[in-house]
Coordinates of C-alpha atoms in Angstrom, one line a residue:
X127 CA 0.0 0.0 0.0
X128 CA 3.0 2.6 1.0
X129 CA 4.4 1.5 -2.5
X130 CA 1.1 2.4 -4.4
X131 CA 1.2 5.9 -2.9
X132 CA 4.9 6.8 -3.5
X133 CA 4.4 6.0 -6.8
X134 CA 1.4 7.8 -7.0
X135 CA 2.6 10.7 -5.8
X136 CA 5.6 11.1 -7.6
X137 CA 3.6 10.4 -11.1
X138 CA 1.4 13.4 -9.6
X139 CA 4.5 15.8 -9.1
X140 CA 5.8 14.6 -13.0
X141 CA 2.5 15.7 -14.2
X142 CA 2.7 18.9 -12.6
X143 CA 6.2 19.5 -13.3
X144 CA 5.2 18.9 -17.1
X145 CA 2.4 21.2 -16.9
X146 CA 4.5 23.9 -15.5
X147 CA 7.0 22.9 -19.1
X148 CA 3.8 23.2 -20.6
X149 CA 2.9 26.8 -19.3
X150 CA 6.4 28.2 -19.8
X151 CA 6.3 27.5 -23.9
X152 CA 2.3 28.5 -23.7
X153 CA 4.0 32.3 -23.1
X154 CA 6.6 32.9 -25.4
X155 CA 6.8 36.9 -24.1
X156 CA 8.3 37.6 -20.4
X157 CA 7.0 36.1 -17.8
X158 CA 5.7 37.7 -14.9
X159 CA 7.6 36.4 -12.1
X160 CA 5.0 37.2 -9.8
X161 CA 2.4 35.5 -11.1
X162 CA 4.3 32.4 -11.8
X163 CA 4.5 32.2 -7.6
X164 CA 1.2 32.5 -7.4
X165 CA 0.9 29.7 -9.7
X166 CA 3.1 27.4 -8.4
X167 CA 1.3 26.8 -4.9
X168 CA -2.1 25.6 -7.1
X169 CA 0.0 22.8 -9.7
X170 CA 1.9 21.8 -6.6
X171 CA -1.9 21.1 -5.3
X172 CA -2.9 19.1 -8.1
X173 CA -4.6 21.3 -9.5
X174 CA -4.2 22.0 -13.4
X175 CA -3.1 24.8 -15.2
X176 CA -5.7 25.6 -16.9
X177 CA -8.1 25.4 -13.7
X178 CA -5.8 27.4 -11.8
X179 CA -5.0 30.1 -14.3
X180 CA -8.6 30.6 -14.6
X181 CA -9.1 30.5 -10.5
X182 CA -5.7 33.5 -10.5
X183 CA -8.4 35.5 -13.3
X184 CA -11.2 35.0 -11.4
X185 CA -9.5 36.7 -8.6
X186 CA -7.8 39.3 -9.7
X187 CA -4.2 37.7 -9.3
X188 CA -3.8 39.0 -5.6
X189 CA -3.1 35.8 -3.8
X190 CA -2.1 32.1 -4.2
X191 CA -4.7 31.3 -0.8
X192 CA -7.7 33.7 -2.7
X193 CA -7.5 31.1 -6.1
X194 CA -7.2 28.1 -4.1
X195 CA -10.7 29.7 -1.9
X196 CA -12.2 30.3 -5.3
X197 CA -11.5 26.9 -6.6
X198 CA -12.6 25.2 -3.6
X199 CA -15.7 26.8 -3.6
X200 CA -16.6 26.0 -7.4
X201 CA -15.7 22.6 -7.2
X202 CA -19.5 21.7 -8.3
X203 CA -19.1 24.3 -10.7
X204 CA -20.3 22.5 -13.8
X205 CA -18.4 25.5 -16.2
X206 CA -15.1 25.2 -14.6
X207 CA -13.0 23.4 -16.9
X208 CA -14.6 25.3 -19.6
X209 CA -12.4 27.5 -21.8
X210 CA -14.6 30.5 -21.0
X211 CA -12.1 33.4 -20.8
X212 CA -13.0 37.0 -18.5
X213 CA -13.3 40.2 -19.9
X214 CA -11.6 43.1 -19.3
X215 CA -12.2 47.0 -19.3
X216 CA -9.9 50.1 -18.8
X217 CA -11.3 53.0 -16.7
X218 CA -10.1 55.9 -15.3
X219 CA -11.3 56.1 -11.8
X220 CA -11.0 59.5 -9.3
X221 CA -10.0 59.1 -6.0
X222 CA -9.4 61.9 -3.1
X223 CA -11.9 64.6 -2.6
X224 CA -13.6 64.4 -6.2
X225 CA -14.3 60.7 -5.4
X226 CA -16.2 61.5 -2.2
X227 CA -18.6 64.3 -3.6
X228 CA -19.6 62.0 -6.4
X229 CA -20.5 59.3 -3.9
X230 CA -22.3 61.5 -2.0
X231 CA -24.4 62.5 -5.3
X232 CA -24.6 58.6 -6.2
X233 CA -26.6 58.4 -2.9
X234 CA -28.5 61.3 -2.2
X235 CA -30.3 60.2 -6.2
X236 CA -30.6 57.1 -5.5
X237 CA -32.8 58.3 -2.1
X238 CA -34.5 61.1 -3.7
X239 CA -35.2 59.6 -7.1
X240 CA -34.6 56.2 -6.9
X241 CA -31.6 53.8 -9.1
X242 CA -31.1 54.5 -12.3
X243 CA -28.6 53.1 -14.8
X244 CA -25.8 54.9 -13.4
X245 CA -25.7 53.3 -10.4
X246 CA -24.8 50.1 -11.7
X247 CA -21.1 51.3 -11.9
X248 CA -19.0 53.6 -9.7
X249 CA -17.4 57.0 -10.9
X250 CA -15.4 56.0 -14.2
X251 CA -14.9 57.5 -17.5
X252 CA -14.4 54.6 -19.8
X253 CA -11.5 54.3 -21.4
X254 CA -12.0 50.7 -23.8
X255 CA -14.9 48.4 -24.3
X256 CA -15.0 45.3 -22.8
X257 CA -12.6 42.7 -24.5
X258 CA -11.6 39.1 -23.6
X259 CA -8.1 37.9 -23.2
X260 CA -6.9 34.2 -22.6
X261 CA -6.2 33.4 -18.8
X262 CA -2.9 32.4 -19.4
X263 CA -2.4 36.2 -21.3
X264 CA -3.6 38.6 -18.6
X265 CA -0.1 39.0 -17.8
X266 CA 0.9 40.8 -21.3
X267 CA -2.7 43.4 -20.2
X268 CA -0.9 44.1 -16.6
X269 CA 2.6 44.5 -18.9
X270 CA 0.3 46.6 -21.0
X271 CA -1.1 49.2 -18.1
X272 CA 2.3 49.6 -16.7
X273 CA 4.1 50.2 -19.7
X274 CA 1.5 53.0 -21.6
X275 CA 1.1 54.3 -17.9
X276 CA 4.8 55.1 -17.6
X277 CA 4.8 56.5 -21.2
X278 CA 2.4 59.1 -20.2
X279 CA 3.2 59.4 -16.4
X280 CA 4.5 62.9 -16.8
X281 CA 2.6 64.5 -19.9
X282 CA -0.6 63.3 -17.9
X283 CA -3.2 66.2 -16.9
X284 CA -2.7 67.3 -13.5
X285 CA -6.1 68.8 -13.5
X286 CA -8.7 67.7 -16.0
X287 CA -11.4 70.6 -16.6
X288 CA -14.9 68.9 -16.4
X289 CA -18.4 70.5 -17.3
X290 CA -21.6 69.6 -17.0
X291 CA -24.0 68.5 -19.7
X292 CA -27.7 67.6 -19.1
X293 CA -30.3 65.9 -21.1
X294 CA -33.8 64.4 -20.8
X295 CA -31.7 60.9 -20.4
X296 CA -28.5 62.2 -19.6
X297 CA -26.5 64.1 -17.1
X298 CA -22.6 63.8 -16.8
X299 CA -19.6 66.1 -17.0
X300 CA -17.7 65.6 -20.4
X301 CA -14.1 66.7 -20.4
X302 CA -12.3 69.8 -22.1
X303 CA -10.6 68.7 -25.4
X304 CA -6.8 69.3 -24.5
X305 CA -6.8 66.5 -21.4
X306 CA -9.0 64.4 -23.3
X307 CA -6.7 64.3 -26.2
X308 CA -4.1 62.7 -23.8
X309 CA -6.4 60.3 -22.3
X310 CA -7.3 59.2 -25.5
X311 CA -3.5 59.1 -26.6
X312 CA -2.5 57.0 -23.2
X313 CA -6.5 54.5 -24.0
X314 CA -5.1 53.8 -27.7
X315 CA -1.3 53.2 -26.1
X316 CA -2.5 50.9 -23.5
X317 CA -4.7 48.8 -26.5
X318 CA -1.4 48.9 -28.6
X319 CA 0.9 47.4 -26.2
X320 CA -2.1 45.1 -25.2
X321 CA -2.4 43.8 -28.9
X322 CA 1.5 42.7 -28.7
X323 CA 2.3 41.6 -25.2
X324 CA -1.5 39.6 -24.7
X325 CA -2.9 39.4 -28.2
X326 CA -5.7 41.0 -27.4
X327 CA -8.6 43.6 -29.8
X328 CA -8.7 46.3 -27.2
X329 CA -11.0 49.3 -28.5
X330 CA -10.5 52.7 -27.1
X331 CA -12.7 55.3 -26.5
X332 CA -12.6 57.7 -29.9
X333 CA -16.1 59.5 -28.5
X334 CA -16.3 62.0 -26.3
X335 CA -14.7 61.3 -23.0
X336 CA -17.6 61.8 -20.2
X337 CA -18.0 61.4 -16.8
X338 CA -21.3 59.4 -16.3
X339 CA -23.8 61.0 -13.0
X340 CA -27.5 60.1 -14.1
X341 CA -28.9 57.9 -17.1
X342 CA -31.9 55.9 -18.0
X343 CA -33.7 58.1 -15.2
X344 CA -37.0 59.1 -15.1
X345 CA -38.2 62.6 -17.1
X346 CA -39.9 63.8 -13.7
X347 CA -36.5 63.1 -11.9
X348 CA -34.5 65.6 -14.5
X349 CA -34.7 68.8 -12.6
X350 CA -33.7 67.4 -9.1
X351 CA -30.5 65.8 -10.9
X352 CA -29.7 68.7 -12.2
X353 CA -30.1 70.6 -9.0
X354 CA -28.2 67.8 -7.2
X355 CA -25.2 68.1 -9.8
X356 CA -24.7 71.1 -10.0
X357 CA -23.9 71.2 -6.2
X358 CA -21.0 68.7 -7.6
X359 CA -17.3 71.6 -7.5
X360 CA -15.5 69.3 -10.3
X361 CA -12.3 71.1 -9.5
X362 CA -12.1 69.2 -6.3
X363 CA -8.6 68.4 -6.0
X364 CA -7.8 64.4 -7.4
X365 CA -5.9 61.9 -8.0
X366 CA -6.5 60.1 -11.1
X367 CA -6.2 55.8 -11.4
X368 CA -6.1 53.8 -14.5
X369 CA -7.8 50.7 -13.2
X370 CA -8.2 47.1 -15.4
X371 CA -11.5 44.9 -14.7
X372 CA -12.7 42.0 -15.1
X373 CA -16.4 40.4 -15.5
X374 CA -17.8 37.0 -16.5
X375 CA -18.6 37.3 -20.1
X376 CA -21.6 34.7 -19.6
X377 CA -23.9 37.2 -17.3
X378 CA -23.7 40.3 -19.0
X379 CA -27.3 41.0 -19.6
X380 CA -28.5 39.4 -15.7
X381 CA -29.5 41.2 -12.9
X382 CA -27.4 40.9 -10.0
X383 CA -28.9 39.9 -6.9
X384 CA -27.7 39.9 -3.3
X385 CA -28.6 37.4 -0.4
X386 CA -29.6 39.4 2.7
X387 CA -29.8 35.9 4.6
X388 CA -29.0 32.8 5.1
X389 CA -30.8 30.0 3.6
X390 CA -30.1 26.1 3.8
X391 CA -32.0 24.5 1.0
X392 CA -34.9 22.1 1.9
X393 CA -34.6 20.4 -1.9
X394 CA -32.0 19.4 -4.1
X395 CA -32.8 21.7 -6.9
X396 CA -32.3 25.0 -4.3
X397 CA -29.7 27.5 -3.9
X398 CA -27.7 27.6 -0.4
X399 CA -27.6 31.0 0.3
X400 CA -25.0 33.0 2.8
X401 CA -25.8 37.1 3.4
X402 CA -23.9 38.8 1.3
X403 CA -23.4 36.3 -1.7
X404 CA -24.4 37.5 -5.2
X405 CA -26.4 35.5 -7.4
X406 CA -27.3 36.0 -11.3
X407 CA -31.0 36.0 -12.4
X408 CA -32.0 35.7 -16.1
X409 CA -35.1 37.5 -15.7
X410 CA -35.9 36.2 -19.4
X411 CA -36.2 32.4 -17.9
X412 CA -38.9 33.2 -14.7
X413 CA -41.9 32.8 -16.6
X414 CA -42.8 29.5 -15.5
X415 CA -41.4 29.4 -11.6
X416 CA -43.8 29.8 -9.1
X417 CA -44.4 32.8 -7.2
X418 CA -41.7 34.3 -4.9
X419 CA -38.8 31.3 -6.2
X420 CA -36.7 32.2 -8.7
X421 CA -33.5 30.6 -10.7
X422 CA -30.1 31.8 -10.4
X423 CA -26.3 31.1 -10.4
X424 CA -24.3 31.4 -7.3
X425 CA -21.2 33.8 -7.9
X426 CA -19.7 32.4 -5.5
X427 CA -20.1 28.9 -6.0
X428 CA -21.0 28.5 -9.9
X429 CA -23.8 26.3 -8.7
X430 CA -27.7 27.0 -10.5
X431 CA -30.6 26.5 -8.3
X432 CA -34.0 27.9 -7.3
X433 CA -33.9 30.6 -4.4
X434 CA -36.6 32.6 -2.5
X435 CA -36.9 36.0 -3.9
X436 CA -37.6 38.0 -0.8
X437 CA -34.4 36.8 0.8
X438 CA -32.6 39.0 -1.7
X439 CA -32.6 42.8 -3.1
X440 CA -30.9 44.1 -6.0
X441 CA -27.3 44.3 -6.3
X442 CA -25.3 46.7 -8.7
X443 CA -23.8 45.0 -12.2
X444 CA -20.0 46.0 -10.7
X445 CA -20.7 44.5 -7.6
X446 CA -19.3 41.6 -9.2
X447 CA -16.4 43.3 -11.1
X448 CA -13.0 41.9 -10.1
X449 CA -10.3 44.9 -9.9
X450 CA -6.7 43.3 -11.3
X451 CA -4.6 46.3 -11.7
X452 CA -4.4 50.1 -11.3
X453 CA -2.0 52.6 -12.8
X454 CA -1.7 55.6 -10.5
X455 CA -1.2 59.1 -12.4
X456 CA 0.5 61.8 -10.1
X457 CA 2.4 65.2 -10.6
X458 CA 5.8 63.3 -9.7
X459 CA 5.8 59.9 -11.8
X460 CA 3.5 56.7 -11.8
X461 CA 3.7 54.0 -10.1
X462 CA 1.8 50.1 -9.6
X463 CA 0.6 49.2 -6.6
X464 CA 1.2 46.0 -5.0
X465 CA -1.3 43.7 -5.4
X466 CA -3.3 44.2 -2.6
X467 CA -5.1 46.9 -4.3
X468 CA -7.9 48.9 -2.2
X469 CA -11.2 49.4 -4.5
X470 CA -11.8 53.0 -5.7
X471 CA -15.5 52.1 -3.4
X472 CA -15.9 49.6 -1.4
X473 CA -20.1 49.3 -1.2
X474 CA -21.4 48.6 2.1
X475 CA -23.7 45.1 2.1
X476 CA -26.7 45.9 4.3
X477 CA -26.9 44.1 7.7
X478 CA -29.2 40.8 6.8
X479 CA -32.5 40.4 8.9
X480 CA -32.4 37.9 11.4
X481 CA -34.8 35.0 10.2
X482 CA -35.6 33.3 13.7
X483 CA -38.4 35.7 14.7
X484 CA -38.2 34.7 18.2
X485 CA -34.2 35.2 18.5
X486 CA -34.8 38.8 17.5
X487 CA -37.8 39.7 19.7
X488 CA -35.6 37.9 22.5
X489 CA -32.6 40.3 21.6
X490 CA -34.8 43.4 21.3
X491 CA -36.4 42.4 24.4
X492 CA -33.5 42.0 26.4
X493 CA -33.0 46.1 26.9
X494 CA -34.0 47.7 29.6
X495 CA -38.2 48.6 29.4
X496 CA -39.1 52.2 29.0
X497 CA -42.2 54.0 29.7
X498 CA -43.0 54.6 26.2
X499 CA -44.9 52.5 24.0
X500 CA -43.1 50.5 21.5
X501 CA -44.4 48.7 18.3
X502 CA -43.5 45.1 17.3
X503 CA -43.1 44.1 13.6
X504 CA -43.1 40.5 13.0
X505 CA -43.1 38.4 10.2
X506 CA -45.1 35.4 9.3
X507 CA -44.2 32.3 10.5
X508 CA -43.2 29.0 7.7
X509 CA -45.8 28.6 5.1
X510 CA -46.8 25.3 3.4
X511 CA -46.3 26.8 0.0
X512 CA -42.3 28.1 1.5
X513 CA -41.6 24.7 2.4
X514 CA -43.3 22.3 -0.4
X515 CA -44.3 24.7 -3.3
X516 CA -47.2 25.6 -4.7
X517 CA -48.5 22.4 -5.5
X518 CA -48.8 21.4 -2.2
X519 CA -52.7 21.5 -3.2
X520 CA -52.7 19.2 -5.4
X521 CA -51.0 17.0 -3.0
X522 CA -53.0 17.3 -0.2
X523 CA -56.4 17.3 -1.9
X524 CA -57.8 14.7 -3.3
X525 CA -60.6 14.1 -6.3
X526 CA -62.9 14.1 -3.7
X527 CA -61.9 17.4 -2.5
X528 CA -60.7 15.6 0.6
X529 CA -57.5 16.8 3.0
X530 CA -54.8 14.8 3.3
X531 CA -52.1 15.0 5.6
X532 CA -49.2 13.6 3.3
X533 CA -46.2 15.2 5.5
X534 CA -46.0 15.4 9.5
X535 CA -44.9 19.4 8.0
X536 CA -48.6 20.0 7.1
X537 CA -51.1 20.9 9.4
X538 CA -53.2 18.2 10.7
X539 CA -56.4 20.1 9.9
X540 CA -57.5 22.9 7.6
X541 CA -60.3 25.7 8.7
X542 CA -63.4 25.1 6.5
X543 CA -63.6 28.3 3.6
X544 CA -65.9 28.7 0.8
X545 CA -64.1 27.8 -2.5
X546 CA -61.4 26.3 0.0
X547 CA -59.5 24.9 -3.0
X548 CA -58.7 28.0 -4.7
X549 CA -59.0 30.0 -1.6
X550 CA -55.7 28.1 -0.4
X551 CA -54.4 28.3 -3.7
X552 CA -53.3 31.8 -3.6
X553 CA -53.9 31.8 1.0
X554 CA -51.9 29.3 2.2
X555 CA -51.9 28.4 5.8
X556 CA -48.8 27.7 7.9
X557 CA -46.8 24.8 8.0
X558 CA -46.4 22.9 11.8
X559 CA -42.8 24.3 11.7
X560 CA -44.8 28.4 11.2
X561 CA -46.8 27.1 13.9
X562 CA -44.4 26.5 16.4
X563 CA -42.2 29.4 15.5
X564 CA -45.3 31.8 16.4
X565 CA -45.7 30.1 19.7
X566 CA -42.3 30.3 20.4
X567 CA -42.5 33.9 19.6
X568 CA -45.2 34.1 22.0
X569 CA -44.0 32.2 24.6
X570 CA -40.7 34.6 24.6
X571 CA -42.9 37.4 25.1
X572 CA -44.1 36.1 28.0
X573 CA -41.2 35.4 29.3
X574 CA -39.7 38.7 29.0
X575 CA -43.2 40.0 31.1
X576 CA -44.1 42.3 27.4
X577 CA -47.2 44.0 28.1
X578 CA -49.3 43.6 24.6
X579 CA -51.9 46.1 23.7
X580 CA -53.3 45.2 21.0
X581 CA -52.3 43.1 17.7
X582 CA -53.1 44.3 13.9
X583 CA -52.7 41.5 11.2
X584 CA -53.3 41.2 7.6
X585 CA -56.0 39.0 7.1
X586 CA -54.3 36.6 5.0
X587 CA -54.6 33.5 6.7
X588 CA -51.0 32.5 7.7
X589 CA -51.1 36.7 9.0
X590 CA -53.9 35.3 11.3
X591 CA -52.8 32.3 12.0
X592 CA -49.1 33.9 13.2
X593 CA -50.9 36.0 15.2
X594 CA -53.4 33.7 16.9
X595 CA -50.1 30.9 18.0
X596 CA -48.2 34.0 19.0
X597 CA -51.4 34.9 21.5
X598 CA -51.6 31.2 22.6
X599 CA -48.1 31.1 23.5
X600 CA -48.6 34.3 25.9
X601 CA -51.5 33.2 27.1
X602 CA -53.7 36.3 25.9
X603 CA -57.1 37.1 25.8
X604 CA -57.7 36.1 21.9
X605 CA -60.5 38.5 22.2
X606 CA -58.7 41.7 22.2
X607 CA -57.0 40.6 19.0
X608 CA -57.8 43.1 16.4
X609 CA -57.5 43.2 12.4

């Protein structure tokens, strides 16, 4: 047996020494030393190069432990050994003052008029269109940055005059012809030296450079943009960064979703969900899911599954961007970073909403009572639709129009309505699980010696249903409950 594993392992270290032959003749330019350590560490895992050189993409390069995360993660990833290669963009970013004001006017529009198109993205002007390159070539596009960056590191506008232009769809600063001339002129050096060193089509920008506030908005919205822009100094002093990113090519046109909590699926076919992740939704492919479940694929993990809707809220198209590089342009001379680059905005993931009702009522409970009167606003407990889908009718009811109890999850009884068929259809009751999370909920209030008024519920029947468990586990009067 000791004999079968050393010989096992030492085929395994000829196969990776032979990919590692493999990769050297693969890239017949320089090699960046660099990334050939962070390399290394995954063939010496067992893992191949063209699975780790796509795991280094995915992450932006930064560290051997990162890729090795990411490919541990999407090992049920049914696209990873496919030959599907990132795509890459070049934007100038600001950072320093100029940065902060625009962020402030990305939020105060968003709360006064609501998301529009440009809050997909942060504060850019685009300097290429998105173009793919080979994993095992993003080396030649961080060549690229650094050697057009250095070209132009001193004839580089120390301050770059921006006005503002406004339209019924439109509002942006565009920038004076003289710096934009040398942006352009660094854009079409960077896709140059990008052509040679990783034999890539990079497109500049020929168009008017612009700096993008408000688009796709609504026409009612236009004079409070305007009003809010033109609060914007654009001679705020700043430092301007030459940043390359990344995006998976395959989920251009999803929406972006983000999980506020956690869910553990109850079927195979489901989604596990931690707060925070991001999951793609082809909104095209929803017609036929039932209500409140939708389909999507985990960033995180690669996986595809269903997921409950209203345990997400939208996410922003950049918020799955990987940053690779960045070009810094100062008065003195440019410079790379190392490669543990900070983000130009690092967007702040809400807090996710406890799910156990009772733990939260129990937390909220726990501080010290007041003399005021508080409100409590509490959730439904588990419905039978959540748990088994909506065709947990046609389970449970026979051709005789009969209730059947076919999982100890079900209640054991169902309140008599008129058309109770349909009626449940579109009103489902609770499952035992909802029951017993509203008693519990009750039962905590009692504990903690809360003094109820009154309760309001919607008189959906699972509203009711919450309510009525949650009075039966403090012992209330049921009649002072109120709709």
């Amino acid at each position: 047996e000791y004999m079968g594993i050393h010989t096992f392992t030492e085929g395994k270290e000829e196969m990776a020494a032979a990919e590692i032959q493999l990769y050297s003749k693969v890239l017949n330019k320089r090699k960046n030393r660099s990334t050939n350590s962070l390399l290394e560490p995954l063939l010496a895992t067992g893992f191949s190069v063209h699975t780790a050189l796509k795991a280094l993409a995915a992450t932006g390069q930064k560290t051997a432990e990162a890729a090795i995360q990411w490919l541990h993660s999407h090992c049920n990833d049914p696209s990873l050994e496919d030959p599907i290669p990132q795509e890459y963009a070049l934007y100038l970013c600001p950072t320093g003052p100029l940065n902060d004001i625009l962020l402030e006017f990305w939020r105060e529009s968003k709360c006064q008029c609501g998301k529009n198109k440009a809050h997909e993205n942060f504060p850019h002007i685009t300097l290429s269109d998105f173009f793919t390159c080979e994993d095992q070539k993003v080396d030649g596009l961080y060549e690229a940055l650094e050697k057009a960056g250095s070209q132009f590191s001193r004839s580089f506008p120390v301050m770059i005059s921006l006005s503002l232009h406004s339209s019924n769809t439109y509002i942006g600063f565009f920038l004076s012809d003289g710096p934009a001339n040398v942006i352009k002129s660094f854009s079409a050096a960077f896709a140059a030296e990008a052509t040679v060193l990783a034999d890539c089509c990079v497109k500049p920008s020929v168009k008017q450079l612009h700096l993008t506030l408000a688009h796709k908005f609504y026409p009612h919205h236009q004079k409070t943009l305007e009003q809010l822009a033109k609060s914007i100094n654009p001679k705020q002093s700043c430092q301007w960064v030459a940043a390359l990113y990344s995006r998976d090519m395959r989920f251009v046109h999803y929406q972006v979703l983000r999980a506020l909590f956690q869910y553990k699926p109850q079927n195979i076919d489901e989604l596990m969900l931690n707060s925070g992740d991001l999951i793609y939704v082809d909104r095209s492919q929803q017609h036929e899911i039932c209500d409140g479940w939708t389909i999507g694929i985990s960033h995180q993990t690669g996986c595809r599954g269903f997921l409950p809707e209203n345990y997400t809220e939208k996410a922003n198209e950049s918020d799955t961007w990987v940053k690779h590089r960045e070009y810094i342009f100062s008065a003195d001379a440019g410079q790379l970073p190392k490669n543990q680059i900070k983000t130009c905005f690092k967007t702040k993931i809400p807090n996710p909403l406890p799910r156990n009702v009772a733990k939260l009522l129990a937390h909220q409970l726990s501080a010290q009572t007041t003399n005021q009167r508080d409100m409590l606003v509490i959730c439904h407990g588990e419905r039978v639709d959540q748990v088994f889908g909506k065709s947990w009718v046609q389970q449970c009811f026979g051709p005789d129009g009969k209730y059947y109890r076919r999982d100890l999850n079900f209640p054991s009884s169902l309140p008599n309505q008129v058309d109770y068929i349909k009626r449940y259809k579109y009103d489902p009751p609770l499952s035992c699980c909802g029951t017993f999370q509203s008693r519990l909920t009750g039962e905590a209030l009692l504990e903690k010696e809360v003094i109820v008024g009154c309760v309001y519920s919607s008189p959906a029947l699972h509203c009711i249903q919450t309510a009525y468990h949650i009075l039966e586990g403090k012992a209330f009067q049921y009649k002072q409950l109120f709709y």
